Tab-separated table of C-alpha atoms and ligand atoms in Angstrom:
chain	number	residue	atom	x	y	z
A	1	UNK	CA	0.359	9.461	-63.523
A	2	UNK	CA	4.152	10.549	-63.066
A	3	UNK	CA	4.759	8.139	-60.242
A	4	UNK	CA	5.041	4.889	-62.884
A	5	UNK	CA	7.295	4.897	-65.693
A	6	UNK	CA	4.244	2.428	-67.195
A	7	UNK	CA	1.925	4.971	-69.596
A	8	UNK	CA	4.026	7.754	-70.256
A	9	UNK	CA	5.304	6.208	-73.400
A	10	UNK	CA	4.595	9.127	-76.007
A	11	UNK	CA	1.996	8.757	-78.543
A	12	UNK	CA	1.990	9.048	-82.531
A	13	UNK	CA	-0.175	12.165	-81.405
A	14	UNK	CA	2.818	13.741	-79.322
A	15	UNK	CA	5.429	12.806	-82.101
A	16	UNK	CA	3.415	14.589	-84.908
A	17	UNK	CA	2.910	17.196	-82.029
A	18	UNK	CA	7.226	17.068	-81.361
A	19	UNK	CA	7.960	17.664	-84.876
A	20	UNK	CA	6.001	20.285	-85.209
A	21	UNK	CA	8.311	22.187	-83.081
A	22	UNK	CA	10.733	21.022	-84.628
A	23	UNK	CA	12.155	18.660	-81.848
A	24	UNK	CA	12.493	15.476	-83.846
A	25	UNK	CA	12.850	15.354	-87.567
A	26	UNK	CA	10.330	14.398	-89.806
A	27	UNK	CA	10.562	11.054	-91.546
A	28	UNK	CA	12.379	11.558	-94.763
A	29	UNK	CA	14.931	13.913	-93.328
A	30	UNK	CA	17.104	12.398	-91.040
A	31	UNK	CA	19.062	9.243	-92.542
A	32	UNK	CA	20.865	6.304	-91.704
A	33	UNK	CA	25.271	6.434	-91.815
A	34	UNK	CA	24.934	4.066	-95.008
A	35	UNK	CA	22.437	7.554	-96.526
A	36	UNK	CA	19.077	5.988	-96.729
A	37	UNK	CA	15.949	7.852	-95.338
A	38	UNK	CA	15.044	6.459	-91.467
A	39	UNK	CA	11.568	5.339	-90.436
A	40	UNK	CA	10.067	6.102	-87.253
A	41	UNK	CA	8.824	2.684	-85.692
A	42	UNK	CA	7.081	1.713	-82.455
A	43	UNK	CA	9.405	-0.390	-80.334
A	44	UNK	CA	8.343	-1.857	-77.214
A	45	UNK	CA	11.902	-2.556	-76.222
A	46	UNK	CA	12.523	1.817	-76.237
A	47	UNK	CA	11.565	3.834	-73.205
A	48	UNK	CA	10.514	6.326	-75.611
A	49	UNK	CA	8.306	4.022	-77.621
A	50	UNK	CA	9.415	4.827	-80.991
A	51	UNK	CA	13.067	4.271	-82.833
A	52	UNK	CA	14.486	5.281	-86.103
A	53	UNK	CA	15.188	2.512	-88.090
A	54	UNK	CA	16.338	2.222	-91.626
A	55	UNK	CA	14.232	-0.779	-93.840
A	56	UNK	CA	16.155	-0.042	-97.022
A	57	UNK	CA	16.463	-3.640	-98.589
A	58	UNK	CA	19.724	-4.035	-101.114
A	59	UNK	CA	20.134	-7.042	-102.675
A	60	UNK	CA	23.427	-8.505	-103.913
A	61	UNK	CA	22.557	-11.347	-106.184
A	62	UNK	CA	20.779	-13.724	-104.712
A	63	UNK	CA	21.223	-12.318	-101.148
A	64	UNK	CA	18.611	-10.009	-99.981
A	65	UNK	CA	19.786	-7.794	-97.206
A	66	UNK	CA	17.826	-5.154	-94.616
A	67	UNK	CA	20.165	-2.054	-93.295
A	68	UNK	CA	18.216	-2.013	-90.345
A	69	UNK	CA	20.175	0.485	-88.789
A	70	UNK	CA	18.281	1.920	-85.429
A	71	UNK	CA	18.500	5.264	-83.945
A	72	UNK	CA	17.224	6.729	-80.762
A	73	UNK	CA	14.816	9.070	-81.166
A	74	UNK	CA	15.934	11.376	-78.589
A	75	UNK	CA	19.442	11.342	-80.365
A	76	UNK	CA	20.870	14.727	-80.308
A	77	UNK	CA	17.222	16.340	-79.401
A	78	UNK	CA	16.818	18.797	-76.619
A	79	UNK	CA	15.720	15.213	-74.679
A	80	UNK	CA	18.990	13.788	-75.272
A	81	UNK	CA	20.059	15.553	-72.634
A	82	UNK	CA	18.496	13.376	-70.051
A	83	UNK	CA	17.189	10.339	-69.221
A	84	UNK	CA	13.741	10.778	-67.975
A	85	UNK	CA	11.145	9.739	-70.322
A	86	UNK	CA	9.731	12.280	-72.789
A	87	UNK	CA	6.511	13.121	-71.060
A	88	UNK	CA	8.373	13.540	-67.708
A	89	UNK	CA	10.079	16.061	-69.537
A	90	UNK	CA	7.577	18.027	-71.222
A	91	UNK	CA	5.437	17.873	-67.796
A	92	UNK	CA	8.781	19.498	-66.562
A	93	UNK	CA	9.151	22.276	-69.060
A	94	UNK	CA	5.554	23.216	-68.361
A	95	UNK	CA	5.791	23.722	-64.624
A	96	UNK	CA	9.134	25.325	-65.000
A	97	UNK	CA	7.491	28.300	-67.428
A	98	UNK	CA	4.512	28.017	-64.709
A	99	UNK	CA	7.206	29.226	-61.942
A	100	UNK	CA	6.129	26.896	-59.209
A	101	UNK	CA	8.524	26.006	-56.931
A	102	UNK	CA	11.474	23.413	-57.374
A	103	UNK	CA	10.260	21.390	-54.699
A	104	UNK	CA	6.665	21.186	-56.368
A	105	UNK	CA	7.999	19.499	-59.579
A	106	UNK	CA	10.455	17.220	-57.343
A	107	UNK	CA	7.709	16.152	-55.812
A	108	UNK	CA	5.286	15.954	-58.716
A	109	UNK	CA	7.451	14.046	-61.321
A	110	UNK	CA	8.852	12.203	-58.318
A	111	UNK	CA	12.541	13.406	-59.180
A	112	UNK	CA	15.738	13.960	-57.707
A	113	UNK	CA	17.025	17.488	-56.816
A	114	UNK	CA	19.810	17.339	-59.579
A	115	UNK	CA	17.872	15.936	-62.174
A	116	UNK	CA	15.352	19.262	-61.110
A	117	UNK	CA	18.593	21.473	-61.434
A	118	UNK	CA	19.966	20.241	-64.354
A	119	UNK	CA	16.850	20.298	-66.246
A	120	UNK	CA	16.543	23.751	-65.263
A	121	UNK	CA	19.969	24.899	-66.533
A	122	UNK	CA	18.755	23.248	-69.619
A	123	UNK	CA	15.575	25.535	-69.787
A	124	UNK	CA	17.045	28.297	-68.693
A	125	UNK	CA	20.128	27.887	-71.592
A	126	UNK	CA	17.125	27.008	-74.153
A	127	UNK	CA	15.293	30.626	-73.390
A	128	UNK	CA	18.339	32.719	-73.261
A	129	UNK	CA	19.348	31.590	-77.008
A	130	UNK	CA	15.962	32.304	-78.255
A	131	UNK	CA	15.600	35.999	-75.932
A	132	UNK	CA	19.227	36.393	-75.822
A	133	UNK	CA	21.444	35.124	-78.142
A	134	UNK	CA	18.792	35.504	-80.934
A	135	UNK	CA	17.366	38.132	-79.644
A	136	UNK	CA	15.751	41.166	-81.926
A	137	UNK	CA	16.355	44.259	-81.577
A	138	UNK	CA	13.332	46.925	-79.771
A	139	UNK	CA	12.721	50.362	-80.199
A	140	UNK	CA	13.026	52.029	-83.798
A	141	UNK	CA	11.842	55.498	-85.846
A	142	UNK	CA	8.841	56.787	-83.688
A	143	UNK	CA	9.456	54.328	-80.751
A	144	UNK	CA	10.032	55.476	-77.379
A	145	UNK	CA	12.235	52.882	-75.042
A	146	UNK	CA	12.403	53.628	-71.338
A	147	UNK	CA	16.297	52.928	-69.930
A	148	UNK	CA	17.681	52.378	-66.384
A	149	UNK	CA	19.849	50.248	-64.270
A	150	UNK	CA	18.416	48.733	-61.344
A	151	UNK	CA	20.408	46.545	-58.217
A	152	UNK	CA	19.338	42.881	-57.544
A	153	UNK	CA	20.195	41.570	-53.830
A	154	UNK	CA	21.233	44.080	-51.379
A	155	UNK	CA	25.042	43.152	-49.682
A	156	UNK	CA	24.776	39.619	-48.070
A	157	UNK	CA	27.554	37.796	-45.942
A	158	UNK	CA	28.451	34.328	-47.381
A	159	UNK	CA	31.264	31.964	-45.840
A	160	UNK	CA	32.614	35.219	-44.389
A	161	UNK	CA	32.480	36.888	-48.178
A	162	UNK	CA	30.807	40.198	-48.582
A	163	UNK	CA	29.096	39.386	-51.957
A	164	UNK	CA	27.680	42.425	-53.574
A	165	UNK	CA	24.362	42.354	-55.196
A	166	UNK	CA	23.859	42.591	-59.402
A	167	UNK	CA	23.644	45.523	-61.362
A	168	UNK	CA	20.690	44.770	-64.522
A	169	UNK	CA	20.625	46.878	-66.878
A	170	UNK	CA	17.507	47.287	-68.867
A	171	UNK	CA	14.993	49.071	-71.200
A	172	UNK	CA	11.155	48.733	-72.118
A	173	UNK	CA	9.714	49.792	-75.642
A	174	UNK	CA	6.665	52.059	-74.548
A	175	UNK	CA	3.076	50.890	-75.867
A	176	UNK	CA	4.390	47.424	-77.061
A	177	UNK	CA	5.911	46.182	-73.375
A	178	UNK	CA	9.150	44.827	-75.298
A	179	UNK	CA	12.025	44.677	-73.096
A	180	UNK	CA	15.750	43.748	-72.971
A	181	UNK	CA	17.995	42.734	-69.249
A	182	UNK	CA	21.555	42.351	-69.021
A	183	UNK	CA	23.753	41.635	-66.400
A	184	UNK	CA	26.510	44.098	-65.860
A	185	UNK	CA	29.497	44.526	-64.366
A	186	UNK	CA	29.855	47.889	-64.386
A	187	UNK	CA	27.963	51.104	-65.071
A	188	UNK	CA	30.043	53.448	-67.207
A	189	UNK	CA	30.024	54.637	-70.604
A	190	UNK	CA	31.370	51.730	-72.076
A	191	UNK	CA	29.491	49.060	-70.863
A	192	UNK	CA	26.126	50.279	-71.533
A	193	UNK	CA	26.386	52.010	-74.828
A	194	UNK	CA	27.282	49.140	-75.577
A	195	UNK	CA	24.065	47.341	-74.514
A	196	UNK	CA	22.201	50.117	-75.986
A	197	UNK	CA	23.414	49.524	-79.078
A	198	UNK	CA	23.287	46.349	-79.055
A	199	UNK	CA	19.526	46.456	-78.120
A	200	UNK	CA	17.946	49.316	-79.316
A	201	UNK	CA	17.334	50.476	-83.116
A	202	UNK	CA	19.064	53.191	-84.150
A	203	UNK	CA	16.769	56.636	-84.220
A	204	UNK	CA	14.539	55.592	-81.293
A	205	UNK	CA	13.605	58.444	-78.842
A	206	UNK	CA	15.237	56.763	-75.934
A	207	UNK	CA	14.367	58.179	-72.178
A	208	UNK	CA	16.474	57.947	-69.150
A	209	UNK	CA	17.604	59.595	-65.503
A	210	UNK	CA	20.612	61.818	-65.637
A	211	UNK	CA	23.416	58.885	-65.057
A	212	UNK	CA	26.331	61.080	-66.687
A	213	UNK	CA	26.598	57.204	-68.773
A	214	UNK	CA	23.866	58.190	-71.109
A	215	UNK	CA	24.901	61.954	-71.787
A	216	UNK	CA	26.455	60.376	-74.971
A	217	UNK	CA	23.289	58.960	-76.646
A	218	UNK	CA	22.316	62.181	-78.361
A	219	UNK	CA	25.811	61.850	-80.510
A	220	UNK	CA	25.330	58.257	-81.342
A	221	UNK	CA	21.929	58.408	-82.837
A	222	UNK	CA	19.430	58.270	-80.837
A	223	UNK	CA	16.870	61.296	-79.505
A	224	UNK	CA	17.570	61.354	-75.802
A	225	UNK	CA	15.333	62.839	-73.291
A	226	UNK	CA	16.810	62.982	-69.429
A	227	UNK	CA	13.908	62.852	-66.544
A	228	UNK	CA	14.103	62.747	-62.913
A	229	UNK	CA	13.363	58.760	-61.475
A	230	UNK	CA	10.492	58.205	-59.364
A	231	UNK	CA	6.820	56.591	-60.687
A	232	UNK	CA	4.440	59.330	-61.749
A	233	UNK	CA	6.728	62.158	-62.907
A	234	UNK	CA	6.516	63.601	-65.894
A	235	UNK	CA	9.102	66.200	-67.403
A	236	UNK	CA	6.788	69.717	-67.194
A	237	UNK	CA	8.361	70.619	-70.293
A	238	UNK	CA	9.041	67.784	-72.171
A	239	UNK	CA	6.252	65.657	-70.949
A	240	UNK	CA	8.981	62.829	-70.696
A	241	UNK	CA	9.226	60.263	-67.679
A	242	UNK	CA	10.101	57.028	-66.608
A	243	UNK	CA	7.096	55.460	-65.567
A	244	UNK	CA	7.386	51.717	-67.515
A	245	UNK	CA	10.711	51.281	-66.476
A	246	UNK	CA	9.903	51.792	-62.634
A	247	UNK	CA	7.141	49.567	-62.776
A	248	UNK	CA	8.962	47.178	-64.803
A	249	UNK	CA	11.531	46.534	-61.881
A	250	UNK	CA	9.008	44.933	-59.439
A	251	UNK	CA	8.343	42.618	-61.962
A	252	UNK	CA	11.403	41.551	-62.546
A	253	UNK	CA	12.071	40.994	-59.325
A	254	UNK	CA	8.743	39.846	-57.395
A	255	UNK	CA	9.436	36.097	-59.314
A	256	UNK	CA	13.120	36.465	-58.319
A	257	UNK	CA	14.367	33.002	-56.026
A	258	UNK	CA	15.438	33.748	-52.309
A	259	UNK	CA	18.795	33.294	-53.467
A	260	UNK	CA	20.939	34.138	-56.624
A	261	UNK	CA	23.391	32.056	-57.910
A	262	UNK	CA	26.469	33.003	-60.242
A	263	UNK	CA	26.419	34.986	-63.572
A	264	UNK	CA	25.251	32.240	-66.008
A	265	UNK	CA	21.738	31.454	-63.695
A	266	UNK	CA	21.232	35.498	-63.393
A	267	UNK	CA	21.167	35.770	-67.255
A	268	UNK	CA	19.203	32.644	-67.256
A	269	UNK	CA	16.927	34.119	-65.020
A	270	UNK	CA	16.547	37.298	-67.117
A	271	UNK	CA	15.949	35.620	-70.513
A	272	UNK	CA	13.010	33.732	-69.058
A	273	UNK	CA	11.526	36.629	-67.601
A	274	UNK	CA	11.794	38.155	-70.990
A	275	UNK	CA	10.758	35.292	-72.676
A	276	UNK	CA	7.280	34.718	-70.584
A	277	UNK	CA	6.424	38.394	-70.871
A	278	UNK	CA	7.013	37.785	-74.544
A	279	UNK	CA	4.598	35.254	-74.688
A	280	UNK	CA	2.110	37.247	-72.707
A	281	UNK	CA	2.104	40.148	-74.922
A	282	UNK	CA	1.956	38.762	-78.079
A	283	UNK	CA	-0.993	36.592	-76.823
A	284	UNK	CA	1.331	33.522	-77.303
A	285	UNK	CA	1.472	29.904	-75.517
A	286	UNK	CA	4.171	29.874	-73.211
A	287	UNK	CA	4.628	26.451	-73.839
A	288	UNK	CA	4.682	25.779	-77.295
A	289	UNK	CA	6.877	28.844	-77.905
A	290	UNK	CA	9.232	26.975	-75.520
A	291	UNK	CA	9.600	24.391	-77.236
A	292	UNK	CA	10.056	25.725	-80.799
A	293	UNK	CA	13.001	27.629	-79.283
A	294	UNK	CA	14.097	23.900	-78.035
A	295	UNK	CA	13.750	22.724	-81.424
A	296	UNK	CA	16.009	25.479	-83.007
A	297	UNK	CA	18.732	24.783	-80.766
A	298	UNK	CA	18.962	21.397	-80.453
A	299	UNK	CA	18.509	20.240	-84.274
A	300	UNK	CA	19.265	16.764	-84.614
A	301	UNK	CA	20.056	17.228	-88.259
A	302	UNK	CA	22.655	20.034	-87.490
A	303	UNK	CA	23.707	18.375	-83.627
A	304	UNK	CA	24.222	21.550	-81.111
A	305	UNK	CA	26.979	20.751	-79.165
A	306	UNK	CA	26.623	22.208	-75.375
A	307	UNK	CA	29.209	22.758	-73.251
A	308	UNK	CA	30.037	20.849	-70.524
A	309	UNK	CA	27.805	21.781	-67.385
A	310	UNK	CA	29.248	24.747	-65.298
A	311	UNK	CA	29.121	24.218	-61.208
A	312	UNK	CA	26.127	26.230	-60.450
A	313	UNK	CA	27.457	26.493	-56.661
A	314	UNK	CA	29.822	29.150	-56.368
A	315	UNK	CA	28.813	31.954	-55.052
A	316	UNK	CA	25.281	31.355	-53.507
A	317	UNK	CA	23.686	34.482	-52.237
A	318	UNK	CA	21.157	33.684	-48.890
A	319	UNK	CA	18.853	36.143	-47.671
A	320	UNK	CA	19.199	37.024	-44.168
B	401	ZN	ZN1	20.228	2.409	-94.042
């Protein structure tokens, strides 16, 4: 199917099914410069098999005149951002939730390696504004949220370069499996209070090992219990432990790639781990879910403007 570019011209099926996520407007909303409502018509002479186009007729006397201004429909859409067709695209998105390898799409959607790593970048930005950037809050009154820090990558030798692996730091809401991961730089007071309280709801019982970091929680609202690390302990007295958390880790990292990149893939990498345990335990479709965080970020009525594309090659960590 993927190898022709013949039959994977989208549908009026997959439209209605497109702005239903919200990744193309509906007709009626989006309009032409002059301010009239655009039509979506099939057009042969577009790869994507449908254009905006504006039929207003004005007449001027005798003259009778058509605005016929045209639009592309992936203008300013989440597809805008490439140039494979539409179905290529959503074929794409699915695998890449899926986590099957980057040379299994390459070879599936016959693609080239930097359209596959682009497209992923794109993913990857599209999950950490939904998890990250829009992110709610976990824990609350009667919730208990398991904390800890955790290293990713041991010490590896690149181009000479001792590059030193990444601290995550992250928490789990007991009973509901909600979770939060964030890159840090460093593991003092500072840094993760702040993550704390930028994650977790004020008055949640939070539990945690004895980093001397966390010895202020008690003082900034929060019920703090302190337990020794290591799976199947509980507290004697308090009945406390970190069990979740511990168990949590290997998840995180059994999907992780061979090799880390910089910063910007690493929190990529986070928010879709969040985001596909998300999805799993709120019984929703990975997909679809995807793709209505697509649709709130790139709203062609209200264009999101990315930045331009960071060099994803600095720093590549290899496993020995
Ligand atoms: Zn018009």
């Amino acid at each position: 199917m993927f190898e022709s570019e013949d039959g994977l011209k989208i549908n009026a099926n997959v439209l209605e099914q497109l702005q239903e996520w919200n990744l193309i407007p509906c007709e009626g909303q989006y309009l032409c410069a002059r301010g009239h409502p655009l039509k979506l018509l099939e057009c042969t002479a577009s790869s994507d098999g449908f254009v905006w186009r504006c039929r207003k007729i004005s007449k001027s006397g005798k003259q009778v005149r058509t605005c016929n201004q045209q639009i592309s429909l992936r203008k300013n859409t989440f597809f805008d951002r490439s140039r494979l067709s539409m179905v290529k695209l959503i074929a794409f998105s699915y695998f890449w939730l899926k986590n099957v390898t980057q040379d299994f799409i390459i070879e599936e959607l016959s693609i080239t390696r930097p359209t596959a790593v682009d497209w992923c970048n794109f993913c990857r930005e599209v999950v950490y504004d939904g998890m990250v950037v829009k992110g709610r809050k976990i824990g609350g009154v009667g919730s208990i949220v398991e904390i800890d820090e955790s290293k990713f990558g041991r010490r590896k030798y690149h181009r000479g370069h001792a590059v030193e692996g990444q601290w995550v730091f992250g928490g789990v809401e007991r009973g509901t499996n909600k979770c939060f991961l964030v890159p840090v730089e460093k593991r003092d007071k500072e840094t993760l209070l702040a993550v704390i309280k930028n994650w977790i709801l004020p008055n949640t019982t939070i539990v945690s090992d004895f980093w001397k970091a966390y010895d202020c929680l008690s003082d900034e609202g929060y019920v703090h219990f302190k337990v020794n690390h290591s799976v199947n302990f509980k507290d004697p007295e308090t009945q406390q432990h970190t069990n979740t958390i511990e168990g949590f880790w290997r998840h995180v990292k059994y999907p992780m790639p061979q090799y880390h990149r910089n910063k910007k893939f690493f929190s990529g990498y986070l928010a879709k781990f969040m985001f596909v345990r998300h999805c799993k335990h709120a019984g929703l479709d990975p997909l679809s879910n995807f793709f209505k965080l697509a649709g709130a970020l790139y709203n062609p009525l209200n264009p999101y403007m990315p930045e331009e594309a960071e060099d994803f090659e600095i720093e590549v960590m290899e496993e020995e």
